[in-house]
Amino acid sequence: MAQAASAPGGSRRSSACGRRAARCIVGWRRRRWWWWWWWCGAGQRRVWRAGTMASWASLSPSIVEYFEGEDFYRCGYCKNESGSRSNGMWAHSMTVQDYQDLIDRGWRRSGKYMYKPVMNQTCCPQYTIRCQPLQFQPSKSHKKVLKKMLKFLAKGEISKGHCEDEPMEPTVEDAVAGDFALITKLDAQCDLRTLSGDFRESLESEEKKKIKSSKKEESNELIQSQDIEEKLGSGEPSHSVKVHTVPKPGKGADLSKPPCRKAKEIRKERRRLKLMQQNPAGGLEGFQAQCEPPALFPAKAKSNQPKSLEDLIFESLPENASHKLEVRVVRSSPPSSQFKATFQESYQVYKRYQMVVHKDSPDKPTVSQFTRFLCNSPLEAENPPNGPDCGYGSFHQQYWLDGKIIAVGVIDILPYCVSSVYLYYDPDYSFLSLGVYSALREIAFTRQLHEKTPQLSYYYMGFYIHSCPKMKYKGQYRPSDLLCPETYVWVPIEQCLPSLENFKYCRFNQDPEAVDEGRCKDPDRLQVFYRKAVMPYGVYKKQQRDPSEEAAVLQYAGLVGQACSERMLLFRS
């Protein structure tokens, strides 16, 4: 694990102070209702401005510690020893709405650590990318992956061609190698041992689907069925028509032959000649009657319609299929009973993945590391009546092959999207291109959730890094948008690519007058948690004499925006 020599400025506080702060926050979360009663009962402690927040019920449980990012670190993408830079904060808890708003401003989580690249200074700018599942149509290569899965499920066939798997994210180490130094210090300061493991695995999360294609031994059997309303299937693309091409003039063409025609016309001509031979008298009429009856037109039009993603995934299997695949969605935080029951098996898959794909030593992917990075999450579980049946929060999407786990996709279900966090899988099944397959399944899952919850209609794929060839594949899931790093509006990726070909850092919003509409316009309304009390920043700053304090708080406010700054509680020691 690459580590940086120093950590951002927020981590320079003393260990004793950090441990005291962490104990204070943990105690606050356990006794927050009691503190609310105590605080409201003491008139002299009522520091709310009129109309800010009427009661604890209106407060978000999001509690964060912000750390200024002032140093540069080793980049996991281009390997620049001091090129990567990001801002970060530790989330002790967070609502799904707050996290939705944060990722719409370029943030991303790794365990409980939230980070946002400093886009105009980091060596490899990382643009948030989202796919539009409702308009998504699988590409030719996507169909090949689905067809490969179908053949394996139906007949046990193992593809011997090139494995087309790609990473959804690079390894945790590659993604935020420098920030891991910060995490380590935060671990000691905040007395939160989970931190270092969390981020370490977050780094692993990012290189994750970087799977070097390899031919693998035969695998056990995969099944087709599913847990939460969805079935699993592999898709077989429509049968392609073999077209015999005719050479073009100047390239070996025989000019004495008729000019090239469409394959359809050639087939019609052959059939017409054949019918004429069989029935010289009425050959032409026979041809027209047999080949072009009006009743065939609707069927032909239907056959030309492209198959939907669901058609390809859920294509039926024969009764005697060789394998069965089942997909289960289980809540990981707080852990559900199903999650607990499958924890050890899931961990063993993760351990094998890290050792084989990312070359970790056997003692590196520990249970605690796995738990901190892929199981712990700051997101609060929410189950509103108008939300998806499984609720909002953090989940593991488990792929079961003939009764055993072969892959796990870590996802967050948020108010407006499904956000992909990480994928790990049994290396023995890399020939199935599980990175691509799981992404297509997550897109289909988003479409399924949309049926119950209409506003949930996007699939977030993490970061798109145009300057890093291994990360450009995300742009192949179309239609997709990139987030403008200055105005935080979404722009179709087709409009962004020309600029990215010339510059690493780009403002995608073409309106020069446009500004960040969600920027923090009134920092005094930012909510601060200080000495067991919640107060607006306008009150808090009157008690501070450290000039650097204001700079840090204002930087935080600018990065999270006005809405989040008013809802989330910023811990200050």
XYZ file of C-alpha atoms in Angstrom:
573
model
C 0.000 0.000 0.000
C 1.539 3.275 -1.067
C 1.545 5.882 1.651
C 2.170 9.591 1.518
C 4.659 11.365 3.725
C 2.170 13.789 5.128
C -1.569 14.213 5.436
C -3.910 17.138 4.772
C -4.047 19.973 7.235
C -7.166 18.784 9.010
C -5.229 15.803 10.297
C -2.661 17.863 12.179
C -4.716 18.020 15.332
C -3.255 16.184 18.285
C -4.106 12.544 18.887
C -5.522 13.310 22.285
C -7.820 15.944 20.878
C -8.959 13.618 18.110
C -9.704 10.773 20.478
C -11.654 13.090 22.719
C -13.609 14.322 19.696
C -14.401 10.802 18.536
C -15.601 9.754 21.996
C -17.721 12.864 22.093
C -19.341 12.054 18.746
C -19.959 8.413 19.599
C -21.487 9.459 22.875
C -23.572 12.061 21.100
C -25.013 9.538 18.697
C -25.946 7.229 21.551
C -27.487 9.953 23.634
C -28.544 12.513 21.044
C -32.181 12.486 22.111
C -31.166 12.986 25.713
C -28.893 15.867 24.763
C -31.668 17.404 22.738
C -33.968 17.403 25.786
C -31.176 18.791 27.977
C -30.265 21.495 25.480
C -33.836 22.638 24.952
C -34.401 22.745 28.713
C -31.596 25.226 29.279
C -32.695 28.547 27.867
C -29.220 29.991 27.917
C -28.028 27.256 25.546
C -30.610 27.916 22.850
C -28.435 29.240 20.084
C -30.711 28.661 17.124
C -31.453 31.591 14.904
C -35.178 32.135 14.301
C -36.512 29.772 11.688
C -33.325 27.709 11.314
C -34.558 24.431 12.757
C -37.578 23.964 14.945
C -36.881 20.581 16.491
C -34.506 17.632 16.505
C -36.995 15.800 14.321
C -36.091 18.147 11.478
C -32.364 17.572 11.927
C -30.474 15.169 9.728
C -28.444 12.526 11.544
C -25.522 13.199 9.189
C -22.413 13.977 11.261
C -19.116 14.662 9.487
C -15.558 15.719 10.290
C -13.907 17.745 7.555
C -10.162 17.689 6.836
C -8.528 20.240 4.615
C -6.573 18.851 1.695
C -3.351 20.790 1.313
C -0.821 18.243 0.148
C -0.257 16.316 -3.047
C 0.084 12.552 -3.124
C 1.065 9.672 -5.353
C -1.506 9.084 -8.097
C -2.774 5.555 -8.530
C -3.650 6.149 -12.183
C -0.601 7.766 -13.773
C 1.759 6.837 -10.870
C 2.869 10.452 -10.465
C 4.514 10.536 -7.045
C 2.981 13.867 -6.036
C 0.214 14.516 -8.532
C -2.992 13.480 -6.784
C -4.983 15.874 -4.640
C -8.390 15.638 -2.980
C -10.427 16.990 -0.103
C -11.884 14.575 2.398
C -14.115 14.127 5.419
C -15.059 11.306 7.726
C -18.779 10.533 7.870
C -19.884 9.154 11.230
C -23.406 8.874 9.844
C -25.191 10.177 6.767
C -28.667 10.219 5.262
C -29.169 8.919 1.763
C -30.415 12.343 0.626
C -27.259 14.047 1.873
C -25.087 11.494 0.091
C -27.155 11.866 -3.087
C -26.547 15.612 -2.982
C -22.843 15.093 -2.295
C -22.215 12.761 -5.229
C -24.065 15.269 -7.390
C -21.291 17.681 -6.380
C -18.429 15.311 -7.222
C -17.999 13.472 -3.887
C -17.625 9.724 -3.524
C -17.389 7.444 -0.537
C -14.882 4.770 0.371
C -16.222 3.018 3.429
C -17.061 5.911 5.729
C -14.504 8.236 4.194
C -15.816 10.816 1.713
C -13.442 12.350 -0.804
C -13.667 14.888 -3.607
C -10.795 15.367 -6.077
C -9.433 18.899 -6.476
C -10.241 18.804 -10.164
C -8.215 21.731 -11.479
C -5.074 20.646 -9.600
C -5.010 16.852 -9.472
C -2.983 15.140 -12.188
C -5.823 12.862 -13.336
C -9.166 14.681 -13.062
C -11.978 12.321 -12.059
C -15.385 13.253 -13.449
C -18.508 11.791 -11.907
C -20.326 9.744 -14.542
C -23.889 8.506 -14.619
C -25.715 6.299 -17.105
C -29.353 6.762 -18.094
C -30.773 3.239 -17.722
C -34.219 4.067 -19.098
C -32.706 4.876 -22.501
C -29.840 2.362 -22.297
C -29.383 -0.112 -25.146
C -26.642 -2.750 -24.826
C -23.822 -2.488 -27.335
C -22.511 -5.335 -29.453
C -19.830 -6.176 -26.897
C -22.392 -6.080 -24.074
C -24.565 -8.554 -25.990
C -21.591 -10.862 -26.409
C -21.089 -10.958 -22.648
C -24.769 -11.717 -22.047
C -24.754 -14.400 -24.734
C -21.648 -15.940 -23.208
C -23.401 -16.152 -19.844
C -26.479 -17.719 -21.429
C -24.433 -20.407 -23.154
C -22.660 -21.216 -19.935
C -25.910 -21.480 -18.009
C -27.690 -23.490 -20.669
C -24.975 -25.863 -21.855
C -22.002 -25.334 -19.584
C -20.001 -23.920 -22.499
C -16.890 -22.011 -21.490
C -15.754 -19.290 -23.849
C -12.152 -19.634 -24.916
C -11.943 -16.192 -26.473
C -10.625 -12.971 -25.050
C -12.126 -12.085 -21.686
C -13.740 -8.680 -22.046
C -13.981 -7.795 -18.397
C -13.197 -4.287 -17.219
C -12.871 -2.638 -13.834
C -15.704 -0.525 -12.510
C -13.079 1.182 -10.367
C -9.344 0.733 -9.862
C -7.992 -0.797 -6.708
C -8.318 1.179 -3.531
C -4.576 1.694 -3.458
C -4.563 3.028 -7.002
C -7.515 5.352 -6.521
C -6.505 7.264 -3.441
C -3.072 6.044 -2.531
C -2.008 9.357 -1.023
C -5.168 9.839 0.951
C -4.581 6.546 2.682
C -1.939 8.333 4.750
C -4.666 10.687 5.907
C -6.919 7.775 6.752
C -4.228 6.176 8.835
C -3.768 9.339 10.833
C -7.483 9.801 11.240
C -7.640 6.258 12.527
C -5.334 7.192 15.365
C -6.751 10.636 15.964
C -10.419 9.829 15.954
C -9.959 6.550 17.781
C -11.843 4.955 14.907
C -9.847 1.918 13.922
C -12.271 1.278 11.101
C -10.968 4.189 9.124
C -7.693 2.875 7.822
C -9.216 -0.364 6.675
C -12.124 1.439 5.161
C -10.098 3.583 2.896
C -7.633 0.959 2.056
C -10.383 -1.090 0.651
C -11.932 1.893 -0.987
C -8.781 2.168 -2.915
C -9.197 -1.435 -3.816
C -12.732 -0.652 -4.730
C -11.644 1.488 -7.508
C -9.393 -0.736 -9.482
C -11.753 -3.508 -8.781
C -13.072 -4.670 -12.087
C -9.660 -4.406 -13.706
C -9.656 -8.050 -14.653
C -7.002 -9.317 -16.911
C -8.914 -11.618 -19.157
C -7.803 -15.137 -18.855
C -9.000 -18.497 -19.851
C -10.180 -20.256 -16.758
C -10.847 -23.821 -15.889
C -14.337 -25.026 -16.024
C -16.567 -23.628 -13.387
C -19.327 -24.951 -11.339
C -22.784 -24.374 -12.392
C -24.613 -21.117 -12.566
C -28.325 -20.766 -12.038
C -30.970 -18.642 -13.318
C -33.465 -17.371 -10.816
C -33.577 -14.550 -8.417
C -34.413 -13.336 -4.970
C -35.981 -9.892 -5.182
C -38.539 -10.075 -7.984
C -35.791 -10.184 -10.581
C -34.740 -13.254 -12.466
C -31.391 -13.778 -13.781
C -30.661 -14.790 -17.257
C -28.093 -14.334 -19.790
C -28.945 -12.773 -22.996
C -28.663 -14.216 -26.387
C -28.486 -11.486 -28.975
C -30.741 -11.704 -32.008
C -29.387 -13.938 -34.746
C -27.349 -11.835 -37.081
C -27.856 -12.109 -40.823
C -24.831 -13.188 -42.731
C -24.274 -10.731 -45.556
C -22.040 -11.601 -48.470
C -20.267 -8.426 -49.349
C -19.471 -7.536 -52.932
C -16.038 -6.053 -53.637
C -15.985 -2.379 -54.483
C -14.704 -1.034 -57.806
C -10.990 -0.490 -57.729
C -10.459 -3.119 -55.074
C -10.546 -6.348 -56.957
C -14.076 -5.827 -58.272
C -15.117 -7.496 -61.448
C -16.659 -4.663 -63.459
C -18.275 -7.121 -65.816
C -20.566 -8.195 -63.003
C -23.637 -6.246 -61.946
C -23.140 -3.550 -59.286
C -23.361 -4.664 -55.688
C -26.805 -4.901 -54.166
C -28.205 -5.352 -50.704
C -28.111 -8.868 -49.311
C -31.891 -8.833 -49.055
C -32.228 -8.199 -52.800
C -29.739 -10.926 -53.598
C -31.657 -13.439 -51.517
C -34.916 -12.466 -53.196
C -33.351 -12.883 -56.624
C -32.002 -16.338 -55.798
C -35.353 -17.425 -54.501
C -37.151 -16.025 -57.544
C -34.859 -17.954 -59.888
C -35.403 -21.127 -57.906
C -39.170 -20.751 -58.057
C -39.050 -20.037 -61.768
C -37.131 -23.260 -62.312
C -39.741 -25.179 -60.333
C -42.696 -23.441 -62.042
C -41.671 -21.734 -65.284
C -45.179 -20.595 -66.036
C -46.046 -18.836 -62.840
C -42.692 -18.425 -61.200
C -42.896 -14.717 -60.628
C -46.359 -14.846 -59.178
C -45.320 -17.760 -56.995
C -42.353 -15.812 -55.730
C -44.429 -12.843 -54.833
C -47.008 -14.987 -53.108
C -44.507 -16.939 -51.077
C -42.063 -14.203 -50.156
C -44.112 -11.126 -49.712
C -47.518 -11.963 -48.284
C -48.950 -8.997 -46.389
C -49.270 -11.086 -43.245
C -45.495 -11.440 -42.978
C -44.776 -7.720 -42.781
C -45.671 -7.232 -39.105
C -43.545 -10.192 -38.091
C -40.632 -8.888 -40.104
C -40.871 -5.455 -38.544
C -40.991 -7.054 -35.128
C -37.913 -9.172 -35.772
C -35.952 -6.064 -36.705
C -36.647 -4.414 -33.350
C -33.557 -4.468 -31.119
C -33.895 -6.631 -28.029
C -34.113 -4.797 -24.751
C -31.660 -5.367 -21.929
C -34.306 -7.373 -20.087
C -34.914 -9.541 -23.160
C -31.245 -10.392 -23.243
C -30.801 -10.943 -19.514
C -33.994 -12.848 -18.857
C -33.979 -15.067 -21.912
C -35.422 -18.395 -20.894
C -33.222 -21.397 -20.279
C -33.996 -25.013 -21.138
C -35.393 -27.204 -18.398
C -32.220 -29.266 -18.380
C -29.923 -26.239 -18.113
C -26.446 -27.083 -16.899
C -26.271 -24.292 -14.338
C -28.413 -21.949 -12.324
C -27.703 -18.375 -11.319
C -29.463 -16.581 -8.514
C -29.073 -12.922 -7.581
C -29.835 -11.829 -4.031
C -29.872 -8.263 -2.747
C -29.069 -8.142 0.970
C -28.662 -5.115 3.202
C -25.087 -4.756 4.436
C -25.461 -1.776 6.787
C -26.972 -2.344 9.241
C -26.321 -6.008 8.463
C -29.423 -8.070 7.736
C -29.778 -11.663 8.890
C -29.093 -12.889 5.326
C -25.951 -10.780 5.204
C -24.700 -12.184 8.511
C -25.454 -15.750 7.451
C -23.363 -15.375 4.259
C -20.613 -13.145 5.668
C -17.839 -15.746 5.832
C -18.528 -17.131 2.375
C -18.609 -13.630 0.919
C -15.341 -12.748 2.658
C -13.608 -15.824 1.238
C -14.580 -14.751 -2.284
C -13.186 -11.280 -1.570
C -9.952 -12.732 -0.200
C -9.399 -14.894 -3.263
C -10.178 -11.950 -5.532
C -7.621 -9.715 -3.810
C -4.942 -12.395 -3.846
C -5.393 -13.521 -7.457
C -6.505 -10.362 -9.258
C -4.677 -7.709 -7.207
C -1.762 -9.917 -6.060
C -2.273 -9.268 -2.344
C -0.367 -11.456 0.099
C -2.569 -13.968 1.977
C -2.391 -11.981 5.213
C -3.416 -8.659 3.654
C -7.153 -9.068 2.918
C -8.207 -9.522 6.549
C -11.735 -9.860 7.892
C -11.481 -6.463 9.572
C -10.320 -4.849 6.340
C -13.184 -6.453 4.432
C -15.668 -5.311 7.065
C -14.425 -1.736 7.243
C -14.264 -1.190 3.534
C -17.089 -3.194 2.000
C -19.532 -3.763 4.852
C -19.462 -0.652 7.018
C -21.227 2.357 5.586
C -22.224 5.746 6.988
C -25.570 5.608 5.169
C -28.623 5.376 7.383
C -31.118 2.692 6.335
C -34.401 4.263 5.266
C -37.640 2.560 4.256
C -40.188 5.208 3.219
C -43.537 3.933 1.911
C -42.956 5.496 -1.508
C -39.414 4.131 -1.799
C -38.168 0.827 -3.252
C -39.295 -2.359 -1.517
C -35.763 -3.033 -0.262
C -35.423 0.520 1.078
C -32.522 2.950 0.691
C -28.975 2.495 1.966
C -26.031 0.157 1.358
C -26.421 -3.358 -0.037
C -24.546 -6.346 -1.397
C -25.865 -7.854 -4.616
C -24.773 -11.485 -4.383
C -24.432 -13.719 -7.435
C -25.021 -17.348 -6.471
C -23.874 -20.105 -8.799
C -25.387 -23.477 -8.017
C -25.662 -22.632 -4.346
C -22.359 -20.798 -3.836
C -21.361 -17.137 -4.084
C -19.208 -16.354 -7.102
C -19.456 -12.539 -7.148
C -20.677 -9.641 -5.050
C -21.546 -6.140 -6.243
C -21.465 -3.485 -3.510
C -24.070 -0.809 -4.220
C -25.793 2.148 -2.600
C -29.487 2.711 -3.322
C -30.172 6.445 -3.123
C -33.236 8.614 -3.809
C -32.380 9.180 -7.468
C -29.906 6.461 -8.373
C -28.159 3.181 -7.804
C -24.498 3.957 -7.133
C -21.911 1.264 -7.887
C -19.257 1.034 -5.164
C -17.227 -2.122 -5.827
C -17.269 -5.592 -7.350
C -15.326 -8.666 -6.296
C -15.662 -12.198 -7.653
C -14.210 -15.668 -7.663
C -11.290 -15.550 -10.134
C -12.225 -19.021 -11.380
C -15.159 -17.397 -13.157
C -13.381 -14.492 -14.784
C -14.114 -16.063 -18.180
C -17.718 -14.902 -17.688
C -16.665 -11.228 -17.786
C -18.388 -10.616 -14.479
C -17.336 -6.961 -14.371
C -19.342 -6.157 -17.492
C -22.104 -8.583 -16.634
C -22.624 -7.137 -13.145
C -22.748 -3.588 -14.533
C -25.484 -4.630 -16.973
C -27.369 -6.358 -14.163
C -27.116 -3.223 -12.009
C -28.494 -1.140 -14.871
C -31.394 -3.586 -15.188
C -31.865 -3.480 -11.405
C -32.096 0.318 -11.555
C -34.816 0.020 -14.186
C -36.659 -2.409 -11.966
C -36.504 -0.059 -8.969
C -37.719 2.772 -11.193
C -41.015 0.967 -11.755
C -41.870 1.357 -8.050
C -39.966 4.597 -7.426
C -40.135 6.774 -10.583
C -37.572 9.360 -9.440
C -34.934 6.624 -9.077
C -33.753 6.598 -12.671
C -29.945 6.830 -12.865
C -26.992 4.488 -12.502
C -23.823 6.112 -11.152
C -20.588 4.406 -12.179
C -18.156 6.370 -10.026
C -15.487 8.402 -11.812
C -14.653 8.695 -15.498
C -10.974 9.456 -16.112
C -10.355 10.320 -19.726
C -6.596 10.605 -19.256
C -6.446 7.010 -17.969
C -7.079 4.474 -20.777
C -8.206 1.713 -18.411
C -10.955 3.966 -17.016
C -12.368 5.276 -20.312
C -14.504 2.182 -20.852
C -17.220 3.658 -18.619
C -18.125 5.983 -21.455
C -19.312 2.945 -23.433
C -22.476 2.664 -21.332
C -24.666 5.082 -23.266
C -26.415 7.390 -22.940
C -24.325 8.812 -20.123
C -23.478 12.217 -18.670
C -20.469 13.787 -17.007
C -20.727 16.248 -14.136
C -19.390 19.740 -14.823
C -16.765 20.352 -12.105
C -17.628 24.062 -11.821
C -21.399 24.404 -12.153
C -22.388 20.828 -11.174
C -24.789 20.333 -14.062
C -24.896 17.148 -16.125
C -23.655 17.269 -19.710
C -23.960 14.450 -22.303
C -20.619 12.713 -22.612
C -20.587 13.215 -26.394
C -20.364 16.958 -25.819
C -17.521 16.544 -23.326
C -15.190 14.229 -25.229
C -13.868 16.773 -27.783
C -12.697 19.065 -24.970
C -11.201 16.156 -23.005
C -9.131 15.168 -26.029
C -7.299 18.488 -25.708
C -7.358 19.219 -21.984
C -7.338 17.051 -18.870
C -9.402 19.523 -16.900
C -12.497 20.960 -18.562
C -15.535 22.983 -17.673
C -18.345 21.232 -19.545
C -21.010 23.896 -19.110
C -20.671 26.042 -22.223
C -22.523 28.991 -20.719
C -19.753 31.337 -19.500
C -22.234 33.143 -17.252
C -23.449 29.998 -15.502
C -22.488 29.518 -11.857
C -22.909 26.835 -9.222
C -26.560 27.287 -8.248
C -26.128 25.111 -5.157
C -23.124 27.008 -3.819
C -23.048 28.107 -0.211
C -24.399 31.654 -0.168
C -24.927 32.019 3.577
C -22.253 30.148 5.574
C -23.651 31.504 8.852
C -26.502 29.007 8.474
C -24.104 26.056 8.298
C -24.734 23.706 11.232
C -21.894 22.995 13.648
C -21.692 20.383 16.402
C -19.474 21.857 19.099
C -19.130 20.879 22.760
C -22.211 18.678 22.739
C -24.380 21.409 21.269
C -25.666 22.121 17.761
C -25.481 25.705 16.576
C -25.317 27.776 13.396
C -21.865 28.750 12.252
C -22.827 32.404 12.788
C -22.960 31.703 16.524
C -20.021 29.314 16.607
C -17.552 31.679 14.924
C -18.039 34.281 17.645
C -16.418 31.848 20.063
C -13.358 31.196 17.893
C -10.090 33.075 17.756
C -8.161 30.811 15.391
C -8.106 32.487 11.934
C -7.505 29.145 10.196
C -10.771 27.836 11.615
C -12.875 30.111 9.435
C -10.923 29.205 6.308
C -11.483 25.490 6.920
C -15.221 25.860 7.576
C -15.748 28.080 4.537
C -13.844 25.618 2.350
C -16.074 22.820 3.617
C -19.195 24.876 2.946
C -18.084 25.598 -0.598
C -17.493 21.926 -1.322
C -20.721 20.487 0.116
C -23.034 23.326 -0.959
C -25.701 25.286 0.894
C -28.289 22.517 1.261
C -25.929 19.952 2.785
C -24.204 22.540 4.972
C -27.555 23.346 6.598
C -28.560 19.703 7.083
C -25.321 17.984 8.034
C -23.637 18.557 11.390
C -20.001 19.608 11.050
C -18.080 18.413 14.090
C -15.559 20.869 15.501
C -13.375 20.162 18.495
